[in-house]
Amino acid sequence: MTDRTYSVNEAAFVTERSPKALTREFDEGVLTADAKAQGLKGGKSRQFGRPELRFFRLMKHWEKDFTPDGRRTVFDSVRKMGPRQKVLELRNARYDMAPIDAELKARETSLEDLRGKFVSRDGDVFFKGKTISAYRVAALSKSQSVGEIAQDYPSLSPKMIQDAIDFEMIYPKKGKPYPSRSLKRTLAEAGETIDPALLDLMFGDEPDPSRDD
C-alpha cells in the first residue's frame, strides 16, 4: 500500500464500500479529526490514509457486529498499528491484517489502472486514443443499459463503458451534465433518420490521429 491519501469517492472504490457508509462513520462519531481535511475551492474534502482504509475494509466484513462505540474502539486499535504491523490486537483477540492489506493493494492497483485509461483535455475526460468523452458515455448509463450504449458507440467494448461509469462515480463531472439519452437513440425513437457517417463524426467513434494520448 502507498502512503497517499484518498478522497471519499476514491476510498469508497478502494475499500468496496459506498461513500455514504464512509461518511456515516463521521456522522456517528466513529471518526473525528483523525481523517485529514484538505482545503479545496468550494469547501473541504476529507482525505483518508492507511489507517482509515484498513478500518473501512475491515468494517466491510465486521460492520454488522459492532455498535458505533465498538467501531470506534476498533479504529483506535487500527490507528495505533505501525505501517508494517500485520496483527491487530483488539482487547484479548488478535486478527491477521495481511489479507486486508492484500485486498487494499489490489484495489489501489485497480484504481490506478482505471485512471490510466483516460486523459483530461479541454475541461473534459476522454478515453485514451479516442475523441469520445468518458463523461458523455457515463451519463447515458442513467437511462440506457451497457448493451444499448455499446450499440450507440460500437468502437467501445462493454468493459470500456463500465470503466467510464466507474470513473465518473469516483470523479464526477463538474458543471452542466451530459444528456442521459444518446442522440442516436433519441432520433431513432422519434422516427428520424440521419446519415450514419455524420453520426460517426458527431460521436467520435474513430481515434483522432492528431492526438497523441
PDB file of C-alpha atoms in Angstrom:
ATOM      1  CA  MET A   1       0.000   0.000   0.000  1.00  0.00           C
ATOM      2  CA  THR A   2       1.116   3.537  -0.704  1.00  0.00           C
ATOM      3  CA  ASP A   3       1.254   6.466   1.723  1.00  0.00           C
ATOM      4  CA  ARG A   4      -1.000   8.644  -0.443  1.00  0.00           C
ATOM      5  CA  THR A   5      -4.360   9.877   0.768  1.00  0.00           C
ATOM      6  CA  TYR A   6      -7.712   9.311  -0.909  1.00  0.00           C
ATOM      7  CA  SER A   7     -10.901  11.296  -1.328  1.00  0.00           C
ATOM      8  CA  VAL A   8     -14.200   9.874  -0.080  1.00  0.00           C
ATOM      9  CA  ASN A   9     -15.074   8.504  -3.540  1.00  0.00           C
ATOM     10  CA  GLU A  10     -11.592   7.068  -4.080  1.00  0.00           C
ATOM     11  CA  ALA A  11     -11.617   5.444  -0.643  1.00  0.00           C
ATOM     12  CA  ALA A  12     -15.068   4.007  -1.351  1.00  0.00           C
ATOM     13  CA  PHE A  13     -13.743   2.392  -4.545  1.00  0.00           C
ATOM     14  CA  VAL A  14     -10.611   1.035  -2.861  1.00  0.00           C
ATOM     15  CA  THR A  15     -12.498  -0.396   0.126  1.00  0.00           C
ATOM     16  CA  GLU A  16     -15.516  -1.515  -1.951  1.00  0.00           C
ATOM     17  CA  ARG A  17     -17.955   0.384   0.236  1.00  0.00           C
ATOM     18  CA  SER A  18     -20.319   3.237  -0.536  1.00  0.00           C
ATOM     19  CA  PRO A  19     -19.355   6.877   0.061  1.00  0.00           C
ATOM     20  CA  LYS A  20     -22.424   7.084   2.301  1.00  0.00           C
ATOM     21  CA  ALA A  21     -21.111   4.261   4.502  1.00  0.00           C
ATOM     22  CA  LEU A  22     -17.773   6.039   4.884  1.00  0.00           C
ATOM     23  CA  THR A  23     -19.246   9.427   5.770  1.00  0.00           C
ATOM     24  CA  ARG A  24     -21.611   7.744   8.225  1.00  0.00           C
ATOM     25  CA  GLU A  25     -18.571   6.927  10.369  1.00  0.00           C
ATOM     26  CA  PHE A  26     -18.193  10.692  10.884  1.00  0.00           C
ATOM     27  CA  ASP A  27     -21.911  11.240  11.451  1.00  0.00           C
ATOM     28  CA  GLU A  28     -21.912   8.590  14.179  1.00  0.00           C
ATOM     29  CA  GLY A  29     -18.724   9.888  15.788  1.00  0.00           C
ATOM     30  CA  VAL A  30     -16.604   6.849  14.962  1.00  0.00           C
ATOM     31  CA  LEU A  31     -14.093   9.023  13.080  1.00  0.00           C
ATOM     32  CA  THR A  32     -13.452  12.626  14.024  1.00  0.00           C
ATOM     33  CA  ALA A  33     -10.465  14.826  13.250  1.00  0.00           C
ATOM     34  CA  ASP A  34      -8.224  11.850  12.581  1.00  0.00           C
ATOM     35  CA  ALA A  35      -9.010  11.936   8.873  1.00  0.00           C
ATOM     36  CA  LYS A  36      -7.193  14.797   7.177  1.00  0.00           C
ATOM     37  CA  ALA A  37      -9.205  17.637   5.690  1.00  0.00           C
ATOM     38  CA  GLN A  38      -7.747  19.194   2.579  1.00  0.00           C
ATOM     39  CA  GLY A  39      -8.898  22.687   1.673  1.00  0.00           C
ATOM     40  CA  LEU A  40     -10.377  22.911  -1.800  1.00  0.00           C
ATOM     41  CA  LYS A  41     -12.339  25.528  -3.682  1.00  0.00           C
ATOM     42  CA  GLY A  42     -15.926  25.487  -2.525  1.00  0.00           C
ATOM     43  CA  GLY A  43     -15.235  23.741   0.770  1.00  0.00           C
ATOM     44  CA  LYS A  44     -13.236  20.958   2.308  1.00  0.00           C
ATOM     45  CA  SER A  45     -12.731  17.397   1.179  1.00  0.00           C
ATOM     46  CA  ARG A  46     -11.927  14.622   3.622  1.00  0.00           C
ATOM     47  CA  GLN A  47      -8.776  12.706   2.789  1.00  0.00           C
ATOM     48  CA  PHE A  48      -8.221   9.176   4.072  1.00  0.00           C
ATOM     49  CA  GLY A  49      -4.896   7.457   4.687  1.00  0.00           C
ATOM     50  CA  ARG A  50      -3.757   3.949   5.501  1.00  0.00           C
ATOM     51  CA  PRO A  51      -5.414   3.634   8.955  1.00  0.00           C
ATOM     52  CA  GLU A  52      -8.807   4.714   7.597  1.00  0.00           C
ATOM     53  CA  LEU A  53      -8.569   2.407   4.574  1.00  0.00           C
ATOM     54  CA  ARG A  54      -7.683  -0.547   6.775  1.00  0.00           C
ATOM     55  CA  PHE A  55     -10.576   0.252   9.092  1.00  0.00           C
ATOM     56  CA  PHE A  56     -13.104   0.746   6.272  1.00  0.00           C
ATOM     57  CA  ARG A  57     -12.111  -2.525   4.617  1.00  0.00           C
ATOM     58  CA  LEU A  58     -12.251  -4.363   7.935  1.00  0.00           C
ATOM     59  CA  MET A  59     -15.725  -2.999   8.611  1.00  0.00           C
ATOM     60  CA  LYS A  60     -16.828  -4.340   5.230  1.00  0.00           C
ATOM     61  CA  HIS A  61     -16.695  -7.714   6.975  1.00  0.00           C
ATOM     62  CA  TRP A  62     -17.477  -6.694  10.574  1.00  0.00           C
ATOM     63  CA  GLU A  63     -19.782  -3.674  10.476  1.00  0.00           C
ATOM     64  CA  LYS A  64     -22.959  -5.523  11.469  1.00  0.00           C
ATOM     65  CA  ASP A  65     -21.205  -6.962  14.514  1.00  0.00           C
ATOM     66  CA  PHE A  66     -20.289  -3.626  16.125  1.00  0.00           C
ATOM     67  CA  THR A  67     -22.072  -0.622  17.588  1.00  0.00           C
ATOM     68  CA  PRO A  68     -20.636   2.852  16.856  1.00  0.00           C
ATOM     69  CA  ASP A  69     -18.754   2.684  20.170  1.00  0.00           C
ATOM     70  CA  GLY A  70     -17.399  -0.719  19.209  1.00  0.00           C
ATOM     71  CA  ARG A  71     -16.309   0.526  15.794  1.00  0.00           C
ATOM     72  CA  ARG A  72     -14.577   3.472  17.457  1.00  0.00           C
ATOM     73  CA  THR A  73     -12.624   1.033  19.621  1.00  0.00           C
ATOM     74  CA  VAL A  74     -11.638  -0.957  16.535  1.00  0.00           C
ATOM     75  CA  PHE A  75     -10.493   2.170  14.701  1.00  0.00           C
ATOM     76  CA  ASP A  76      -8.427   3.327  17.680  1.00  0.00           C
ATOM     77  CA  SER A  77      -6.669  -0.056  17.647  1.00  0.00           C
ATOM     78  CA  VAL A  78      -6.106   0.069  13.878  1.00  0.00           C
ATOM     79  CA  ARG A  79      -4.769   3.617  14.110  1.00  0.00           C
ATOM     80  CA  LYS A  80      -2.182   2.565  16.703  1.00  0.00           C
ATOM     81  CA  MET A  81      -0.761  -0.121  14.410  1.00  0.00           C
ATOM     82  CA  GLY A  82       2.582   0.512  12.765  1.00  0.00           C
ATOM     83  CA  PRO A  83       2.615   0.764   8.957  1.00  0.00           C
ATOM     84  CA  ARG A  84       4.187  -2.693   8.654  1.00  0.00           C
ATOM     85  CA  GLN A  85       2.371  -4.309  11.552  1.00  0.00           C
ATOM     86  CA  LYS A  86       0.167  -7.142  10.335  1.00  0.00           C
ATOM     87  CA  VAL A  87      -1.580  -8.216  13.540  1.00  0.00           C
ATOM     88  CA  LEU A  88      -4.432  -6.184  15.000  1.00  0.00           C
ATOM     89  CA  GLU A  89      -4.645  -6.535  18.757  1.00  0.00           C
ATOM     90  CA  LEU A  90      -8.193  -5.945  19.914  1.00  0.00           C
ATOM     91  CA  ARG A  91      -8.538  -6.447  23.659  1.00  0.00           C
ATOM     92  CA  ASN A  92      -7.980 -10.176  24.120  1.00  0.00           C
ATOM     93  CA  ALA A  93      -8.184 -11.014  20.414  1.00  0.00           C
ATOM     94  CA  ARG A  94      -5.607 -10.904  17.632  1.00  0.00           C
ATOM     95  CA  TYR A  95      -6.542 -10.512  13.969  1.00  0.00           C
ATOM     96  CA  ASP A  96      -4.319 -11.050  10.942  1.00  0.00           C
ATOM     97  CA  MET A  97      -4.469  -7.912   8.775  1.00  0.00           C
ATOM     98  CA  ALA A  98      -2.389  -9.351   5.919  1.00  0.00           C
ATOM     99  CA  PRO A  99      -5.479 -10.375   3.881  1.00  0.00           C
ATOM    100  CA  ILE A 100      -6.980  -6.908   4.386  1.00  0.00           C
ATOM    101  CA  ASP A 101      -3.765  -5.247   3.194  1.00  0.00           C
ATOM    102  CA  ALA A 102      -3.634  -7.562   0.167  1.00  0.00           C
ATOM    103  CA  GLU A 103      -7.218  -6.680  -0.759  1.00  0.00           C
ATOM    104  CA  LEU A 104      -6.465  -2.970  -0.439  1.00  0.00           C
ATOM    105  CA  LYS A 105      -3.315  -3.235  -2.544  1.00  0.00           C
ATOM    106  CA  ALA A 106      -5.256  -4.973  -5.322  1.00  0.00           C
ATOM    107  CA  ARG A 107      -7.951  -2.308  -5.264  1.00  0.00           C
ATOM    108  CA  GLU A 108      -5.377   0.506  -5.249  1.00  0.00           C
ATOM    109  CA  THR A 109      -3.837  -1.056  -8.340  1.00  0.00           C
ATOM    110  CA  SER A 110      -7.283  -1.246  -9.959  1.00  0.00           C
ATOM    111  CA  LEU A 111      -7.836   2.448  -9.235  1.00  0.00           C
ATOM    112  CA  GLU A 112      -4.532   3.442 -10.816  1.00  0.00           C
ATOM    113  CA  ASP A 113      -5.244   1.213 -13.823  1.00  0.00           C
ATOM    114  CA  LEU A 114      -8.651   2.867 -14.229  1.00  0.00           C
ATOM    115  CA  ARG A 115      -7.174   6.370 -14.051  1.00  0.00           C
ATOM    116  CA  GLY A 116      -4.621   5.404 -16.692  1.00  0.00           C
ATOM    117  CA  LYS A 117      -7.324   4.604 -19.237  1.00  0.00           C
ATOM    118  CA  PHE A 118      -8.445   8.217 -19.557  1.00  0.00           C
ATOM    119  CA  VAL A 119      -6.906  11.587 -20.325  1.00  0.00           C
ATOM    120  CA  SER A 120      -8.070  15.059 -19.292  1.00  0.00           C
ATOM    121  CA  ARG A 121      -8.330  17.587 -22.080  1.00  0.00           C
ATOM    122  CA  ASP A 122     -10.172  20.887 -22.564  1.00  0.00           C
ATOM    123  CA  GLY A 123     -12.130  20.537 -19.345  1.00  0.00           C
ATOM    124  CA  ASP A 124     -13.363  17.027 -20.148  1.00  0.00           C
ATOM    125  CA  VAL A 125     -12.115  13.451 -19.792  1.00  0.00           C
ATOM    126  CA  PHE A 126     -11.643  11.200 -22.821  1.00  0.00           C
ATOM    127  CA  PHE A 127     -10.822   7.574 -23.497  1.00  0.00           C
ATOM    128  CA  LYS A 128      -7.146   7.392 -24.375  1.00  0.00           C
ATOM    129  CA  GLY A 129      -6.657   7.345 -28.127  1.00  0.00           C
ATOM    130  CA  LYS A 130     -10.241   8.396 -28.836  1.00  0.00           C
ATOM    131  CA  THR A 131     -12.263  11.575 -29.050  1.00  0.00           C
ATOM    132  CA  ILE A 132     -15.139  10.100 -27.049  1.00  0.00           C
ATOM    133  CA  SER A 133     -15.898  11.760 -23.718  1.00  0.00           C
ATOM    134  CA  ALA A 134     -15.978   9.305 -20.817  1.00  0.00           C
ATOM    135  CA  TYR A 135     -18.412  11.588 -19.018  1.00  0.00           C
ATOM    136  CA  ARG A 136     -20.773  11.630 -22.009  1.00  0.00           C
ATOM    137  CA  VAL A 137     -20.780   7.827 -22.094  1.00  0.00           C
ATOM    138  CA  ALA A 138     -21.227   7.512 -18.323  1.00  0.00           C
ATOM    139  CA  ALA A 139     -24.195   9.896 -18.389  1.00  0.00           C
ATOM    140  CA  LEU A 140     -26.047   7.513 -20.699  1.00  0.00           C
ATOM    141  CA  SER A 141     -25.988   4.791 -18.023  1.00  0.00           C
ATOM    142  CA  LYS A 142     -28.715   6.682 -16.154  1.00  0.00           C
ATOM    143  CA  SER A 143     -31.269   5.658 -18.783  1.00  0.00           C
ATOM    144  CA  GLN A 144     -29.552   3.094 -21.012  1.00  0.00           C
ATOM    145  CA  SER A 145     -28.022  -0.314 -20.400  1.00  0.00           C
ATOM    146  CA  VAL A 146     -24.377  -1.041 -21.154  1.00  0.00           C
ATOM    147  CA  GLY A 147     -25.557  -3.070 -24.149  1.00  0.00           C
ATOM    148  CA  GLU A 148     -27.548  -0.137 -25.523  1.00  0.00           C
ATOM    149  CA  ILE A 149     -24.619   2.224 -25.042  1.00  0.00           C
ATOM    150  CA  ALA A 150     -22.378  -0.232 -26.901  1.00  0.00           C
ATOM    151  CA  GLN A 151     -24.817  -0.139 -29.822  1.00  0.00           C
ATOM    152  CA  ASP A 152     -24.567   3.660 -29.883  1.00  0.00           C
ATOM    153  CA  TYR A 153     -20.770   3.584 -29.549  1.00  0.00           C
ATOM    154  CA  PRO A 154     -19.659   0.458 -31.467  1.00  0.00           C
ATOM    155  CA  SER A 155     -15.971   1.250 -31.001  1.00  0.00           C
ATOM    156  CA  LEU A 156     -16.344   0.851 -27.219  1.00  0.00           C
ATOM    157  CA  SER A 157     -16.413  -2.542 -25.537  1.00  0.00           C
ATOM    158  CA  PRO A 158     -18.761  -3.204 -22.584  1.00  0.00           C
ATOM    159  CA  LYS A 159     -15.679  -3.163 -20.326  1.00  0.00           C
ATOM    160  CA  MET A 160     -14.673   0.286 -21.591  1.00  0.00           C
ATOM    161  CA  ILE A 161     -18.190   1.559 -20.979  1.00  0.00           C
ATOM    162  CA  GLN A 162     -18.180   0.184 -17.434  1.00  0.00           C
ATOM    163  CA  ASP A 163     -14.790   1.809 -16.870  1.00  0.00           C
ATOM    164  CA  ALA A 164     -16.285   5.169 -17.863  1.00  0.00           C
ATOM    165  CA  ILE A 165     -19.175   4.642 -15.454  1.00  0.00           C
ATOM    166  CA  ASP A 166     -16.782   3.737 -12.624  1.00  0.00           C
ATOM    167  CA  PHE A 167     -14.552   6.720 -13.393  1.00  0.00           C
ATOM    168  CA  GLU A 168     -17.498   9.133 -13.302  1.00  0.00           C
ATOM    169  CA  MET A 169     -18.634   7.735  -9.955  1.00  0.00           C
ATOM    170  CA  ILE A 170     -15.195   8.428  -8.465  1.00  0.00           C
ATOM    171  CA  TYR A 171     -14.518  11.713 -10.253  1.00  0.00           C
ATOM    172  CA  PRO A 172     -17.929  13.276 -11.042  1.00  0.00           C
ATOM    173  CA  LYS A 173     -18.201  15.735 -13.892  1.00  0.00           C
ATOM    174  CA  LYS A 174     -18.275  19.368 -12.847  1.00  0.00           C
ATOM    175  CA  GLY A 175     -20.638  21.810 -14.474  1.00  0.00           C
ATOM    176  CA  LYS A 176     -23.515  21.089 -16.810  1.00  0.00           C
ATOM    177  CA  PRO A 177     -24.217  17.346 -17.119  1.00  0.00           C
ATOM    178  CA  TYR A 178     -24.363  15.496 -20.406  1.00  0.00           C
ATOM    179  CA  PRO A 179     -27.726  14.124 -21.650  1.00  0.00           C
ATOM    180  CA  SER A 180     -28.796  10.748 -20.273  1.00  0.00           C
ATOM    181  CA  ARG A 181     -30.059   9.646 -23.701  1.00  0.00           C
ATOM    182  CA  SER A 182     -27.874   9.445 -26.791  1.00  0.00           C
ATOM    183  CA  LEU A 183     -28.747  11.477 -29.868  1.00  0.00           C
ATOM    184  CA  LYS A 184     -28.664   8.300 -31.956  1.00  0.00           C
ATOM    185  CA  ARG A 185     -31.295   6.653 -29.758  1.00  0.00           C
ATOM    186  CA  THR A 186     -33.394   9.804 -29.360  1.00  0.00           C
ATOM    187  CA  LEU A 187     -33.589  10.264 -33.139  1.00  0.00           C
ATOM    188  CA  ALA A 188     -34.367   6.589 -33.703  1.00  0.00           C
ATOM    189  CA  GLU A 189     -37.177   6.626 -31.135  1.00  0.00           C
ATOM    190  CA  ALA A 190     -38.618   9.742 -32.780  1.00  0.00           C
ATOM    191  CA  GLY A 191     -38.570   8.031 -36.169  1.00  0.00           C
ATOM    192  CA  GLU A 192     -35.966  10.414 -37.526  1.00  0.00           C
ATOM    193  CA  THR A 193     -33.045   9.343 -39.682  1.00  0.00           C
ATOM    194  CA  ILE A 194     -29.598  10.824 -40.128  1.00  0.00           C
ATOM    195  CA  ASP A 195     -26.602   9.884 -42.246  1.00  0.00           C
ATOM    196  CA  PRO A 196     -24.615   7.212 -40.291  1.00  0.00           C
ATOM    197  CA  ALA A 197     -21.336   8.769 -41.452  1.00  0.00           C
ATOM    198  CA  LEU A 198     -22.377  12.083 -39.926  1.00  0.00           C
ATOM    199  CA  LEU A 199     -23.315  10.341 -36.684  1.00  0.00           C
ATOM    200  CA  ASP A 200     -19.874   8.739 -36.539  1.00  0.00           C
ATOM    201  CA  LEU A 201     -18.287  12.167 -36.845  1.00  0.00           C
ATOM    202  CA  MET A 202     -20.566  13.596 -34.184  1.00  0.00           C
ATOM    203  CA  PHE A 203     -19.912  10.774 -31.739  1.00  0.00           C
ATOM    204  CA  GLY A 204     -16.186  10.441 -32.366  1.00  0.00           C
ATOM    205  CA  ASP A 205     -16.186   6.690 -32.856  1.00  0.00           C
ATOM    206  CA  GLU A 206     -12.818   6.744 -34.578  1.00  0.00           C
ATOM    207  CA  PRO A 207      -9.444   7.567 -32.968  1.00  0.00           C
ATOM    208  CA  ASP A 208      -8.214  11.073 -33.689  1.00  0.00           C
ATOM    209  CA  PRO A 209      -4.800  10.765 -35.392  1.00  0.00           C
ATOM    210  CA  SER A 210      -3.942  14.352 -34.439  1.00  0.00           C
ATOM    211  CA  ARG A 211      -3.995  13.407 -30.750  1.00  0.00           C
ATOM    212  CA  ASP A 212      -1.088  11.679 -29.083  1.00  0.00           C
ATOM    213  CA  ASP A 213      -2.526  10.352 -25.805  1.00  0.00           C
TER     214      ASP A 213
END
